[in-house]
Coordinates of C-alpha atoms in Angstrom, one line a residue:
M1 CA -3.6 116.1 261.7
S2 CA -1.7 114.8 258.8
K3 CA 0.4 117.6 257.5
P4 CA -0.4 118.9 254.1
R5 CA 3.2 118.3 253.3
K6 CA 1.4 116.6 250.5
T7 CA -2.1 118.8 251.3
L8 CA -3.5 119.1 253.7
T9 CA -4.6 118.5 254.9
T10 CA -7.7 118.2 253.3
L11 CA -8.9 120.9 251.0
L12 CA -12.6 120.1 250.7
A13 CA -14.6 119.7 247.6
L14 CA -14.1 123.1 246.1
I15 CA -10.4 122.6 245.4
T16 CA -9.9 119.0 244.9
A17 CA -9.6 119.7 241.2
V18 CA -7.2 122.6 241.8
S19 CA -3.7 122.4 240.6
I20 CA -2.3 122.4 244.1
T21 CA -1.7 119.9 246.9
A22 CA -1.6 119.8 250.0
C23 CA 1.6 119.9 250.6
S24 CA 4.1 119.0 248.2
T25 CA 7.7 119.8 248.1
D26 CA 8.5 118.1 244.8
K27 CA 10.8 119.8 242.3
G28 CA 9.2 121.8 239.5
T29 CA 9.8 124.6 237.3
S30 CA 10.4 128.2 238.3
S31 CA 7.6 130.7 238.1
T32 CA 7.8 134.4 238.5
G33 CA 4.9 136.7 238.6
S34 CA 4.1 140.1 237.3
P35 CA 6.6 142.7 236.1
E36 CA 8.9 144.3 238.5
P37 CA 7.5 147.6 240.0
T38 CA 8.4 150.8 238.3
K39 CA 10.8 153.3 239.9
A40 CA 7.9 155.7 240.5
T41 CA 5.8 153.0 242.1
E42 CA 8.7 152.0 244.4
T43 CA 9.4 155.6 245.4
A44 CA 5.7 156.1 246.2
A45 CA 5.5 152.9 248.2
A46 CA 8.7 153.6 250.1
S47 CA 7.1 156.7 251.7
S48 CA 4.7 154.5 253.7
S49 CA 3.2 156.6 256.4
V50 CA 0.5 156.1 259.0
P51 CA -2.9 157.5 257.8
A52 CA -4.2 160.4 259.8
T53 CA -7.4 158.5 260.7
V54 CA -7.7 154.8 260.9
N55 CA -11.3 153.5 260.8
A56 CA -11.8 150.2 262.4
N57 CA -15.2 149.7 260.8
E58 CA -14.1 150.3 257.2
P59 CA -11.9 148.0 255.1
G60 CA -8.4 149.6 255.3
W61 CA -7.5 148.9 251.7
K62 CA -10.2 151.3 250.5
S63 CA -8.2 154.2 252.0
D64 CA -5.2 153.8 249.6
T65 CA -5.5 152.2 246.1
K66 CA -2.4 153.7 244.5
P67 CA -0.4 151.2 242.4
I68 CA 2.1 149.1 244.3
T69 CA 3.7 145.7 243.6
F70 CA 4.5 143.3 246.4
D71 CA 7.0 140.4 246.0
W72 CA 5.4 137.3 247.4
Y73 CA 7.5 134.2 248.0
L74 CA 5.7 130.7 247.7
N75 CA 7.6 127.8 249.1
F76 CA 6.1 125.5 246.5
S77 CA 8.2 124.8 243.4
W78 CA 5.2 123.3 241.6
F79 CA 3.0 126.5 241.7
P80 CA 2.6 127.4 238.0
N81 CA 0.5 130.5 237.9
K82 CA 1.4 134.2 237.5
W83 CA -0.5 137.1 238.8
G84 CA -2.0 139.6 236.3
V85 CA -2.4 137.3 233.3
D86 CA -6.0 136.3 234.1
P87 CA -9.2 138.4 234.7
T88 CA -9.5 137.6 238.4
S89 CA -6.1 138.8 239.4
Q90 CA -6.4 141.8 237.0
Y91 CA -9.7 142.7 238.7
I92 CA -8.2 142.5 242.2
T93 CA -5.3 144.7 241.2
K94 CA -7.6 147.3 239.5
K95 CA -9.8 147.3 242.6
T96 CA -7.1 147.5 245.3
G97 CA -4.1 148.9 243.4
V98 CA -2.0 145.9 244.5
N99 CA 0.0 143.9 242.0
V100 CA 1.8 140.7 242.9
N101 CA 5.2 139.4 241.8
F102 CA 5.3 135.7 242.8
I103 CA 8.7 134.2 243.5
V104 CA 8.8 130.4 243.3
P105 CA 11.8 128.2 243.8
A106 CA 13.1 126.5 240.7
G107 CA 14.4 123.4 242.7
N108 CA 14.6 122.5 246.4
E109 CA 12.3 124.8 248.4
N110 CA 14.2 124.5 251.7
E111 CA 17.5 125.4 250.0
K112 CA 16.0 128.5 248.5
L113 CA 14.2 129.6 251.7
N114 CA 17.3 129.0 253.9
T115 CA 19.4 130.9 251.5
M116 CA 17.0 133.9 251.7
I117 CA 16.9 133.6 255.5
A118 CA 20.7 133.5 255.7
S119 CA 20.9 136.6 253.5
G120 CA 18.9 138.5 256.1
K121 CA 16.6 139.9 253.4
L122 CA 13.1 138.5 252.6
P123 CA 10.4 139.4 250.1
D124 CA 7.3 141.3 251.2
F125 CA 5.1 138.3 251.8
I126 CA 6.1 134.7 252.5
T127 CA 3.7 131.7 252.2
L128 CA 4.9 128.3 253.4
G129 CA 3.6 125.1 255.1
W130 CA 2.8 125.8 258.7
W131 CA 5.0 122.8 259.7
E132 CA 8.1 124.1 258.0
D133 CA 11.1 124.7 260.2
A134 CA 11.7 128.0 258.4
A135 CA 8.6 129.5 259.8
K136 CA 10.0 129.2 263.4
K137 CA 13.4 130.5 262.1
M138 CA 11.9 133.7 260.7
I139 CA 9.9 134.4 263.8
E140 CA 12.7 133.7 266.2
G141 CA 15.1 135.8 264.0
K142 CA 12.6 138.7 264.1
M143 CA 12.6 138.6 260.3
V144 CA 8.8 138.9 260.1
L145 CA 6.4 141.3 261.7
P146 CA 3.7 140.7 264.2
L147 CA 0.4 140.9 262.4
N148 CA -1.5 142.0 265.4
E149 CA 0.8 145.0 265.9
L150 CA 0.6 145.9 262.1
A151 CA -3.2 145.6 262.4
K152 CA -3.4 147.9 265.5
Q153 CA -1.4 150.6 263.9
Y154 CA -2.5 150.5 260.3
D155 CA -5.7 148.5 259.9
P156 CA -7.8 147.6 262.9
Y157 CA -10.4 146.3 260.5
F158 CA -8.2 143.2 260.3
F159 CA -9.7 142.2 263.8
K160 CA -13.2 142.2 262.4
V161 CA -12.3 139.7 259.6
A162 CA -9.7 137.5 261.2
D163 CA -10.9 134.5 263.1
P164 CA -10.0 134.9 266.8
A165 CA -9.5 131.1 267.2
K166 CA -6.9 131.0 264.4
T167 CA -5.1 134.1 265.6
S168 CA -5.1 132.6 269.1
W169 CA -3.8 129.3 267.8
Y170 CA -0.9 131.0 266.1
T171 CA -0.1 133.3 269.0
Q172 CA 3.6 132.8 270.1
K173 CA 5.0 132.9 273.6
D174 CA 5.8 136.6 273.2
G175 CA 2.0 137.3 272.9
N176 CA 2.1 138.0 269.1
F177 CA 1.0 136.1 266.0
Y178 CA 3.1 136.3 262.8
G179 CA 1.2 134.1 260.4
Y180 CA -2.4 133.7 259.2
P181 CA -3.5 130.3 257.9
N182 CA -5.4 129.1 254.8
A183 CA -7.8 126.1 254.6
S184 CA -8.1 126.3 258.5
S185 CA -11.0 124.9 260.4
S186 CA -11.6 125.6 264.1
P187 CA -13.7 123.6 266.5
Q188 CA -16.6 126.0 265.9
D189 CA -16.2 125.3 262.2
Y190 CA -16.6 121.6 262.9
K191 CA -19.8 122.2 264.7
K192 CA -21.1 124.5 261.9
Y193 CA -19.8 122.6 258.8
G194 CA -18.5 119.3 260.0
E195 CA -21.0 117.1 258.1
N196 CA -19.6 118.6 254.9
F197 CA -16.0 118.0 255.8
V198 CA -14.0 115.5 253.7
S199 CA -10.5 114.2 253.8
N200 CA -7.8 114.3 251.2
Q201 CA -6.5 110.9 252.2
T202 CA -7.5 108.0 249.9
F203 CA -6.7 104.5 248.7
L204 CA -7.3 104.7 244.9
V205 CA -7.5 102.1 242.2
R206 CA -7.9 102.2 238.5
K207 CA -11.6 101.5 238.0
D208 CA -11.4 99.2 234.9
M209 CA -8.5 97.1 236.2
Y210 CA -10.1 96.7 239.7
E211 CA -13.3 95.6 238.2
A212 CA -11.5 93.2 235.8
I213 CA -10.0 91.4 238.7
G214 CA -13.3 91.0 240.5
K215 CA -13.3 94.1 242.9
P216 CA -11.2 92.2 245.5
D217 CA -11.2 93.2 249.2
M218 CA -7.9 94.9 249.8
R219 CA -8.3 95.6 253.5
T220 CA -6.4 92.5 254.6
Q221 CA -2.8 92.0 254.0
E222 CA -3.4 88.8 252.0
G223 CA -6.2 90.4 249.9
F224 CA -3.9 93.4 249.3
L225 CA -1.0 91.3 247.9
N226 CA -3.3 89.1 245.9
A227 CA -4.9 92.1 244.2
L228 CA -1.6 93.7 243.3
K229 CA -0.4 90.4 241.9
A230 CA -3.6 89.8 239.9
A231 CA -3.5 93.3 238.4
K232 CA 0.1 92.8 237.4
E233 CA -0.6 89.5 235.8
K234 CA -3.8 90.6 233.9
F235 CA -2.3 94.1 232.9
P236 CA 1.4 93.6 232.6
D237 CA 1.8 96.8 230.6
V238 CA -0.2 100.0 229.9
N239 CA 0.1 101.2 226.3
G240 CA 3.5 99.5 225.9
Q241 CA 4.9 100.5 229.3
P242 CA 5.1 98.4 232.4
L243 CA 2.3 98.6 235.0
I244 CA 3.3 100.0 238.3
P245 CA 1.2 97.9 240.7
L246 CA 1.4 100.4 243.7
G247 CA 1.9 104.2 243.8
L248 CA 2.9 106.2 246.8
H249 CA 3.9 109.7 247.7
D250 CA 7.5 110.5 247.0
F251 CA 10.2 109.4 249.3
N252 CA 12.2 112.2 251.0
D253 CA 14.8 112.8 253.7
N254 CA 12.2 112.1 256.5
G255 CA 10.5 109.0 255.0
N256 CA 7.3 108.9 252.9
Y257 CA 3.9 110.5 253.8
S258 CA 2.0 107.4 252.5
F259 CA 3.8 105.3 255.1
L260 CA 5.3 107.7 257.7
D261 CA 7.0 111.1 257.5
A262 CA 9.0 111.0 260.8
A263 CA 9.7 114.8 260.9
Q264 CA 5.9 115.4 261.6
N265 CA 4.8 111.9 262.6
S266 CA 2.5 112.0 259.6
S267 CA 1.2 108.8 258.3
M268 CA -1.7 108.0 255.9
L269 CA -1.1 104.2 256.6
A270 CA -1.5 104.7 260.3
N271 CA -4.8 106.7 259.7
F272 CA -6.1 103.9 257.5
L273 CA -5.3 101.4 260.2
A274 CA -7.1 103.7 262.7
I275 CA -4.0 103.8 265.0
P276 CA -4.7 106.3 267.7
Y277 CA -2.6 109.3 268.5
E278 CA -3.0 109.0 272.2
K279 CA -4.0 106.6 274.9
D280 CA -5.3 107.7 278.3
G281 CA -4.1 111.3 277.8
K282 CA -0.6 110.3 276.8
L283 CA 0.7 110.5 273.3
Y284 CA 1.1 107.1 271.7
D285 CA 4.2 106.3 269.6
R286 CA 2.3 105.3 266.4
S287 CA 5.4 104.4 264.6
T288 CA 5.9 101.4 266.8
D289 CA 2.4 100.1 266.6
P290 CA 2.4 96.4 265.7
E291 CA -0.3 96.8 263.1
L292 CA 1.8 99.4 261.3
V293 CA 4.9 97.4 261.5
S294 CA 3.0 94.3 260.2
W295 CA 1.7 96.2 257.2
L296 CA 5.2 97.5 256.5
K297 CA 6.2 93.9 256.3
T298 CA 3.5 93.3 253.8
F299 CA 4.9 96.0 251.6
R300 CA 8.3 94.4 252.0
K301 CA 6.6 91.1 250.8
A302 CA 5.1 93.0 247.9
N303 CA 8.6 94.0 246.9
E304 CA 9.9 90.4 247.2
M305 CA 7.0 89.4 244.8
G306 CA 8.1 92.0 242.3
L307 CA 5.1 94.2 243.0
L308 CA 7.0 97.4 244.0
A309 CA 8.4 99.1 240.9
K310 CA 11.7 100.9 241.2
D311 CA 10.0 104.0 240.0
I312 CA 8.3 104.7 243.3
F313 CA 11.6 105.0 245.2
I314 CA 13.0 107.8 242.8
D315 CA 10.1 109.5 241.2
K316 CA 9.1 113.1 242.3
R317 CA 5.8 114.8 241.7
P318 CA 6.3 115.8 238.0
Q319 CA 7.3 112.2 237.1
M320 CA 4.4 110.7 239.1
E321 CA 1.9 113.2 237.4
E322 CA 3.1 112.0 234.0
K323 CA 2.6 108.4 234.9
I324 CA -0.8 109.0 236.5
A325 CA -1.9 110.7 233.4
Q326 CA -0.9 107.6 231.4
G327 CA -2.9 105.4 233.8
R328 CA 0.2 103.4 234.7
Y329 CA -0.6 102.8 238.4
F330 CA -3.0 100.1 239.5
A331 CA -3.4 101.3 243.1
M332 CA -2.3 104.3 245.0
L333 CA -2.1 105.3 248.7
Y334 CA -2.3 108.9 247.8
Q335 CA -4.0 112.2 248.4
R336 CA -6.9 112.5 245.9
S337 CA -6.3 116.2 245.1
D338 CA -2.7 115.5 244.1
L339 CA -4.0 113.6 241.0
A340 CA -7.2 115.5 240.5
N341 CA -6.0 117.2 237.2
Q342 CA -4.7 113.9 235.7
N343 CA -7.9 112.1 236.8
I344 CA -10.1 114.7 235.0
S345 CA -8.1 114.2 231.8
L346 CA -8.4 110.4 232.1
Y347 CA -12.2 110.8 232.7
Q348 CA -12.6 112.9 229.6
K349 CA -11.0 110.1 227.5
D350 CA -12.6 107.2 229.1
P351 CA -14.8 107.3 232.4
N352 CA -13.9 103.6 233.1
K353 CA -10.1 104.3 233.2
V354 CA -10.2 106.8 236.2
Y355 CA -9.0 106.4 239.7
I356 CA -11.7 105.7 242.3
A357 CA -11.4 105.4 246.0
V358 CA -12.0 102.0 247.7
D359 CA -11.5 100.5 251.1
G360 CA -7.7 100.1 251.5
P361 CA -5.4 98.7 254.2
A362 CA -7.3 98.1 257.5
N363 CA -6.3 96.8 260.9
A364 CA -7.0 93.3 262.1
K365 CA -10.5 94.2 263.3
K366 CA -11.3 95.9 260.0
D367 CA -12.2 99.2 261.9
A368 CA -13.1 102.1 259.7
P369 CA -10.1 104.4 258.9
T370 CA -9.6 107.7 260.8
L371 CA -8.7 110.1 258.1
A372 CA -7.3 113.5 258.6
G373 CA -9.9 116.2 258.1
P374 CA -9.4 120.0 258.1
G375 CA -7.5 121.3 261.1
I376 CA -7.1 124.6 262.8
S377 CA -3.5 124.9 261.6
G378 CA -4.7 124.8 258.1
W379 CA -2.4 124.1 255.2
T380 CA -0.1 127.1 254.8
V381 CA 0.7 130.3 256.7
T382 CA 1.4 133.7 255.2
L383 CA 3.7 136.1 256.9
I384 CA 4.8 139.7 256.3
S385 CA 8.5 140.4 256.2
K386 CA 10.3 143.1 258.2
D387 CA 11.7 144.2 254.9
V388 CA 8.2 144.8 253.4
K389 CA 8.1 148.0 251.3
D390 CA 4.9 149.3 252.7
K391 CA 3.7 148.0 256.1
A392 CA 0.3 149.7 255.9
R393 CA -0.6 148.5 252.4
A394 CA 0.7 145.0 253.2
I395 CA -1.6 144.4 256.3
K396 CA -4.5 146.1 254.5
F397 CA -4.2 143.8 251.6
L398 CA -3.9 140.7 253.8
S399 CA -7.0 141.9 255.7
Y400 CA -8.8 142.1 252.3
L401 CA -7.7 138.6 251.2
I402 CA -8.9 136.9 254.4
S403 CA -12.2 138.8 254.4
E404 CA -15.4 137.5 252.9
E405 CA -15.1 140.1 250.1
G406 CA -11.6 139.0 249.3
N407 CA -12.4 135.3 249.4
K408 CA -15.4 135.9 247.2
D409 CA -13.3 137.7 244.7
L410 CA -10.6 135.0 244.7
F411 CA -13.2 132.3 244.3
L412 CA -15.8 133.7 241.9
G413 CA -13.7 136.4 240.3
E414 CA -15.4 139.4 238.6
K415 CA -19.1 139.6 238.2
G416 CA -20.2 139.3 234.6
V417 CA -16.7 137.8 233.7
S418 CA -16.6 134.5 235.5
Y419 CA -19.8 134.6 237.6
D420 CA -23.3 136.1 237.7
N421 CA -26.3 135.9 239.9
I422 CA -28.1 133.0 238.5
G423 CA -31.4 131.9 240.0
G424 CA -30.8 134.2 242.9
K425 CA -27.4 132.8 243.8
D426 CA -24.0 134.2 242.9
Q427 CA -22.3 131.3 240.9
F428 CA -20.0 130.5 238.0
K429 CA -21.4 131.1 234.6
P430 CA -22.1 127.7 232.8
E431 CA -19.3 127.9 230.3
V432 CA -16.9 128.9 233.1
L433 CA -18.0 125.9 235.3
E434 CA -17.7 123.6 232.3
L435 CA -14.0 124.5 231.8
L436 CA -13.4 124.2 235.5
N437 CA -14.7 120.7 235.5
K438 CA -12.7 119.7 232.3
D439 CA -9.4 121.4 232.3
R440 CA -8.2 123.0 235.6
S441 CA -5.0 124.3 234.0
A442 CA -6.7 126.0 231.1
F443 CA -9.3 127.4 233.6
D444 CA -6.5 129.0 235.8
K445 CA -5.1 130.8 232.8
K446 CA -8.4 131.9 231.3
Y447 CA -10.3 132.9 234.5
G448 CA -7.9 132.7 237.5
S449 CA -10.8 132.2 239.9
S450 CA -11.8 129.2 242.0
F451 CA -8.8 129.9 244.3
T452 CA -6.2 129.7 241.5
F453 CA -4.5 132.0 244.2
W454 CA -5.1 129.9 247.3
M455 CA -2.7 131.6 249.7
L456 CA -5.4 132.9 252.0
M457 CA -8.4 130.9 251.0
D458 CA -11.1 130.1 253.6
T459 CA -12.5 126.7 252.6
N460 CA -15.5 127.1 255.0
M461 CA -16.5 130.6 254.0
N462 CA -16.3 129.4 250.4
L463 CA -19.1 126.8 250.8
Q464 CA -21.8 129.4 250.1
W465 CA -20.4 129.8 246.5
A466 CA -18.9 126.4 245.8
P467 CA -20.5 124.4 242.9
P468 CA -21.4 120.8 243.7
S469 CA -18.7 118.3 242.9
V470 CA -18.9 116.3 239.7
E471 CA -17.2 113.1 238.6
P472 CA -14.4 112.1 238.7
I473 CA -13.8 114.4 241.7
K474 CA -17.1 113.5 243.4
Q475 CA -16.5 109.8 244.1
P476 CA -13.2 109.9 246.0
E477 CA -14.4 112.9 247.9
E478 CA -17.7 111.3 249.0
W479 CA -15.9 108.1 250.0
T480 CA -14.1 110.0 252.8
K481 CA -17.3 111.4 254.4
G482 CA -18.0 109.9 257.7
K483 CA -14.3 108.7 258.1
T484 CA -12.9 112.2 258.6
K485 CA -11.6 113.4 262.0
S486 CA -10.0 116.5 263.4
F487 CA -6.4 116.0 264.6
S488 CA -5.8 119.6 265.4
Q489 CA -4.5 118.9 268.9
Y490 CA -1.6 117.0 267.5
D491 CA -0.5 119.7 265.1
N492 CA 2.6 121.6 265.6
I493 CA 3.9 119.4 268.5
M494 CA 7.2 118.4 266.8
P495 CA 10.2 120.3 268.0
T496 CA 12.0 122.2 265.3
G497 CA 15.0 124.6 265.0
T498 CA 18.2 124.6 266.8
S499 CA 16.9 123.6 270.3
E500 CA 18.2 120.4 271.8
E501 CA 14.8 118.7 271.0
G502 CA 14.7 120.1 267.6
I503 CA 18.2 118.8 266.6
A504 CA 17.2 115.4 268.1
N505 CA 14.0 115.3 266.1
D506 CA 15.9 116.1 262.9
K507 CA 18.3 113.3 263.5
I508 CA 15.5 110.8 264.1
A509 CA 13.6 111.9 261.0
K510 CA 16.7 111.5 258.9
A511 CA 17.4 108.2 260.4
W512 CA 13.9 107.1 259.4
G513 CA 14.3 108.5 255.9
K514 CA 17.3 106.2 255.5
A515 CA 15.7 103.2 257.2
L516 CA 12.4 103.1 255.3
P517 CA 13.7 102.1 251.8
K518 CA 15.9 99.5 253.5
L519 CA 12.9 98.0 255.3
L520 CA 10.9 97.8 252.1
L521 CA 13.8 96.3 250.1
A522 CA 14.8 93.8 252.8
K523 CA 15.1 90.3 251.4
T524 CA 13.5 88.6 254.4
D525 CA 11.4 89.5 257.5
A526 CA 14.5 88.7 259.5
E527 CA 16.5 91.4 257.6
F528 CA 13.5 93.8 258.1
D529 CA 13.7 93.2 261.9
Q530 CA 17.3 94.0 262.0
V531 CA 16.9 97.3 260.1
Y532 CA 13.9 98.2 262.2
E533 CA 15.7 97.4 265.5
K534 CA 18.7 99.5 264.4
Y535 CA 16.3 102.5 263.7
Q536 CA 14.8 102.1 267.1
N537 CA 18.2 102.2 268.7
D538 CA 19.3 105.2 266.6
R539 CA 16.3 107.2 267.7
K540 CA 16.8 106.5 271.3
A541 CA 20.5 107.5 271.0
A542 CA 19.5 110.7 269.1
G543 CA 17.4 111.8 272.1
L544 CA 13.9 110.3 271.6
D545 CA 13.1 110.8 275.3
K546 CA 13.6 114.6 275.0
V547 CA 11.5 114.7 271.8
Q548 CA 8.6 112.7 273.4
A549 CA 8.6 114.9 276.5
Y550 CA 8.5 118.0 274.3
Q551 CA 5.6 116.5 272.3
Q552 CA 3.6 115.7 275.3
R553 CA 3.9 119.3 276.7
E554 CA 2.9 120.8 273.4
F555 CA 0.0 118.3 273.0
E556 CA -1.3 119.2 276.5
A557 CA -1.0 122.9 275.7
N558 CA -2.9 122.4 272.4
S559 CA -5.6 120.5 274.1
K560 CA -6.2 123.4 276.6
K561 CA -6.3 126.0 273.7
I562 CA -8.9 123.8 271.9
A563 CA -11.0 123.4 275.0
E564 CA -11.0 127.2 275.3
F565 CA -12.1 127.6 271.7
S566 CA -14.9 125.0 272.1
K567 CA -16.6 126.8 275.0

């Protein structure tokens, strides 16, 4: 599936308004969590010992609720919340005894995490995107502990609440699994909940502008360019600032998720064009597909016509959020949850100035898009460090968080505070739901529920408590229904690390990261062809054949695993 490098993956209706995204590595501000543990707490925690009796039928966390603080690293610089300032996290700490000190990088996530890995010392918990190279480094370097071994020794109740399909999916060649995913959906989940699944991948337009230019068909290359041109002519500026005809995800070292992120072969555009991942059991090189290349040339033409603003090549998430909040983009090939907060604000001011999903780029046959739905890999994985201050308490807390009890606490919060039983159903109190739908950031601080702390959320389990979506979240979400597919078998097939294939894949990804802006900024199609041909030669020279052989093996192994789960 498309990697939640910008979300996931798809995060379903319940969190589209959440101040997270799938997957973003944009630079933001530092956020640290609760106060450091006291000396007394640390001394008590350091004396971690195996309990005399371990009851597999009873949640392990109940056996020890003494105060303890865990340091928890989140590899997402944009995460703004702190544990302990809201009623939900306070309630969980009071209940379990566990306090959390979040550590969030101030700048580049990879630099921060690689520095920690190089130091040989890690915080107690680590949460990062499952596709991140650092996850493999930590496992191979024996810097994180096998969750199955921790569970056997300290909390066998874990095996009652963990999904065997997910633990099997993440089991390494040594027979152990080291991480547990959030927002993960197995083949069984598709059978059970599939009709409710939605995608995060959307083509969005500002409603008032789109209607003012006659609601044009933007599925064809000609129609797409004409619509951008008409919008710029009719709305040259927005509140005194230039209109940005087209918005995209941010450009990075490996490309751009809207077009193609080569490190993971993730491409919203390829999904909109319904380009297959495989043909006759063999992986298909989507990046060379004629339809994709033809559309990239259309975007080059858009730049030639003055329809690609310079902003899109340099802006990161904070700058984009500011411009979305100002309504400065006409159209966006973008994940809907990534602008949910800003869209809510726009809706509060004027419902006609929101971003809505419409049919976007399509292939020559105008086939429906095949958008990435929830996958078994999920969005993030959470690992426990070998340096964890208390192994028993750590695995027990993780078991609690992935359980139905933990997910309910994280989503609904404390009864009587953020939710009550209303009409026979546990649900948010009316005033709580009103704030959730109006101002997500204020909601996070005032209540801290609805997965403000999303690290181990189960987006399927949550459906029993989730309130129905309302505008402006509802329309983009509903638009994706029926277009959503599971691409789990293509997850985690890209080589990483210091293996020969991993080094080759990194070189290829970096080559694409440099080539993509040149393709879009090329003055002619002939110049585009020259840049594209050079990139193809560069990837062959870097070891493309080895990378593709590795991908095919991993894809076949994934397909076998999924076949087993589906029985």
